[in-house]
Amino acid sequence: MRRVISAIVLNEHGVLSRIVGLFSGRGYNIDSLTVAPIPQSEFSRVTITTSGDARVFEQIVKQLHKLIPTYKVIDDSGEYVEKEMALIKISLNEDFSGLDAILKSYNAIVANANEQYIIIMGCDNSARIDCFIKVMKKYNPIQIVRSGSVMMEV
């Protein structure tokens, strides 16, 4: 089962290592990890996507609450908004027929272009990004980069 946790932590040395240690110490895999400072504060938001059983997930959430630099833990049991982003580089030599319709259906845009390639950016929930990447493979992408999830409680 796919799970998402977001923790607001104090910006101090070793916090990320301690959080990752909670997962690795229990044999729990991290599928994606996104960390960014919260503007105009001394905190950062850490968003972790993982998969596994509910019992171990509950233990990790409880342990995160006990970490001293952790201010708040939000898990996916309540209402939240989650988004991921994908960047896809495509050569200008490709046939772009149908690309406009794909971009509109996935809320994607051309984020950058030069004389050799274009870079498409899509931003949506994880399942939609999976589909977006599959659809874009028909254009023979040169490179695909995918972010981790970010999550915010509603």
Coordinates of C-alpha atoms in Angstrom, one line a residue:
M1 CA 0.0 0.0 0.0
R2 CA 1.4 3.4 -1.0
R3 CA 1.7 5.9 1.9
V4 CA 2.8 9.6 2.2
I5 CA 4.1 11.3 5.3
S6 CA 5.0 15.0 5.6
A7 CA 7.0 16.2 8.6
I8 CA 7.8 19.8 9.5
V9 CA 11.3 19.7 11.2
L10 CA 13.7 22.2 12.6
N11 CA 16.6 23.0 10.2
E12 CA 19.5 21.5 12.0
H13 CA 22.4 19.2 11.2
G14 CA 21.6 15.5 11.1
V15 CA 17.7 15.7 11.1
L16 CA 17.3 14.1 7.6
S17 CA 19.8 11.3 8.6
R18 CA 17.7 10.5 11.7
I19 CA 14.5 10.4 9.7
V20 CA 15.9 8.1 7.1
G21 CA 17.4 6.0 9.9
L22 CA 13.8 5.4 11.2
F23 CA 12.9 3.9 7.9
S24 CA 16.1 1.8 7.3
G25 CA 16.1 0.6 10.9
R26 CA 12.7 -1.0 10.3
G27 CA 13.5 -2.3 6.8
Y28 CA 11.1 0.1 5.3
N29 CA 11.9 1.5 1.8
I30 CA 11.6 5.2 0.8
D31 CA 10.2 5.5 -2.7
S32 CA 10.7 9.3 -2.9
L33 CA 12.0 12.0 -0.5
T34 CA 11.5 15.7 -1.0
V35 CA 12.9 18.3 1.4
A36 CA 12.7 22.1 1.1
P37 CA 12.9 25.0 3.6
I38 CA 9.7 26.7 4.7
P39 CA 10.0 30.4 3.7
Q40 CA 10.7 32.9 6.5
S41 CA 11.0 30.2 9.2
E42 CA 13.6 28.0 10.8
F43 CA 11.7 24.8 9.6
S44 CA 11.8 22.5 6.5
R45 CA 9.1 20.3 5.2
V46 CA 10.1 16.7 4.5
T47 CA 7.7 14.6 2.3
I48 CA 8.3 10.9 2.2
T49 CA 6.5 8.5 -0.1
T50 CA 6.7 4.8 0.8
S51 CA 4.8 1.6 0.6
G52 CA 4.2 -1.1 3.1
D53 CA 1.8 -2.4 5.8
A54 CA -0.2 -0.2 8.1
R55 CA 1.3 -1.4 11.3
V56 CA 4.9 -0.5 10.4
F57 CA 3.7 2.8 9.0
E58 CA 2.0 3.7 12.3
Q59 CA 5.2 2.9 14.2
I60 CA 7.2 5.2 11.9
V61 CA 4.7 8.0 12.4
K62 CA 4.8 7.6 16.1
Q63 CA 8.6 7.6 16.1
L64 CA 8.7 10.7 13.9
H65 CA 6.6 12.5 16.5
K66 CA 9.2 11.6 19.2
L67 CA 12.1 13.1 17.3
I68 CA 13.2 16.3 19.1
P69 CA 13.6 18.5 15.9
T70 CA 10.1 17.4 14.6
Y71 CA 7.5 20.1 14.9
K72 CA 4.5 18.4 13.2
V73 CA 3.8 15.1 11.3
I74 CA 1.1 14.9 8.7
D75 CA 0.2 11.5 7.3
D76 CA -2.2 10.5 4.5
S77 CA -5.0 9.6 6.8
G78 CA -6.7 13.0 6.5
E79 CA -7.5 15.4 3.7
Y80 CA -4.5 16.5 1.7
V81 CA -3.2 17.7 -1.6
E82 CA -0.3 15.8 -3.2
K83 CA 1.5 16.7 -6.4
E84 CA 4.5 15.5 -8.3
M85 CA 6.3 16.9 -11.3
A86 CA 7.9 15.4 -14.4
L87 CA 10.2 17.0 -16.9
I88 CA 10.5 15.3 -20.3
K89 CA 13.1 16.3 -22.9
I90 CA 12.2 15.5 -26.5
S91 CA 14.1 16.1 -29.7
L92 CA 12.7 18.6 -32.2
N93 CA 13.2 15.9 -34.8
E94 CA 10.2 14.0 -33.4
D95 CA 6.7 14.2 -34.9
F96 CA 4.7 16.3 -32.5
S97 CA 1.2 15.4 -33.8
G98 CA -1.3 15.1 -30.9
L99 CA 1.1 16.8 -28.4
D100 CA -1.3 19.7 -27.8
A101 CA -4.1 17.4 -26.7
I102 CA -1.8 15.5 -24.4
L103 CA -0.5 18.7 -22.8
K104 CA -4.0 19.9 -22.2
S105 CA -5.3 16.6 -20.8
Y106 CA -2.3 16.4 -18.3
N107 CA -2.1 20.2 -17.5
A108 CA 1.4 20.1 -18.9
I109 CA 3.3 22.9 -20.6
V110 CA 6.4 23.5 -22.7
A111 CA 8.8 24.6 -20.0
N112 CA 11.8 25.3 -22.2
A113 CA 12.9 25.0 -25.8
N114 CA 16.0 25.5 -27.9
E115 CA 17.1 24.6 -31.4
Q116 CA 17.6 20.9 -30.5
Y117 CA 14.9 19.9 -28.1
I118 CA 11.9 21.0 -26.0
I119 CA 11.3 20.2 -22.3
I120 CA 7.7 19.4 -21.2
M121 CA 6.6 19.8 -17.6
G122 CA 3.7 18.0 -16.1
C123 CA 2.4 18.5 -12.6
D124 CA -0.3 16.3 -11.0
N125 CA -0.8 13.4 -8.6
S126 CA 1.4 10.4 -8.7
A127 CA -0.9 8.2 -10.7
R128 CA -1.5 10.8 -13.3
I129 CA 2.2 11.5 -13.6
D130 CA 2.7 7.7 -14.2
C131 CA 0.2 7.9 -17.1
F132 CA 1.7 11.1 -18.4
I133 CA 5.1 9.5 -18.7
K134 CA 3.7 6.4 -20.4
V135 CA 1.9 8.6 -23.0
M136 CA 4.9 10.8 -23.6
K137 CA 7.1 7.7 -24.4
K138 CA 5.6 7.7 -27.9
Y139 CA 7.7 10.9 -28.6
N140 CA 10.9 9.0 -27.8
P141 CA 12.1 11.2 -24.9
I142 CA 15.8 11.8 -24.5
Q143 CA 15.5 12.2 -20.8
I144 CA 12.8 12.0 -18.1
V145 CA 13.2 13.5 -14.6
R146 CA 10.6 13.0 -11.9
S147 CA 10.4 14.8 -8.6
G148 CA 9.2 13.3 -5.4
S149 CA 5.8 14.1 -4.0
V150 CA 5.0 17.2 -2.0
M151 CA 2.0 17.2 0.3
M152 CA 0.0 19.8 2.2
E153 CA -2.9 19.2 4.5
V154 CA -6.2 20.8 3.5

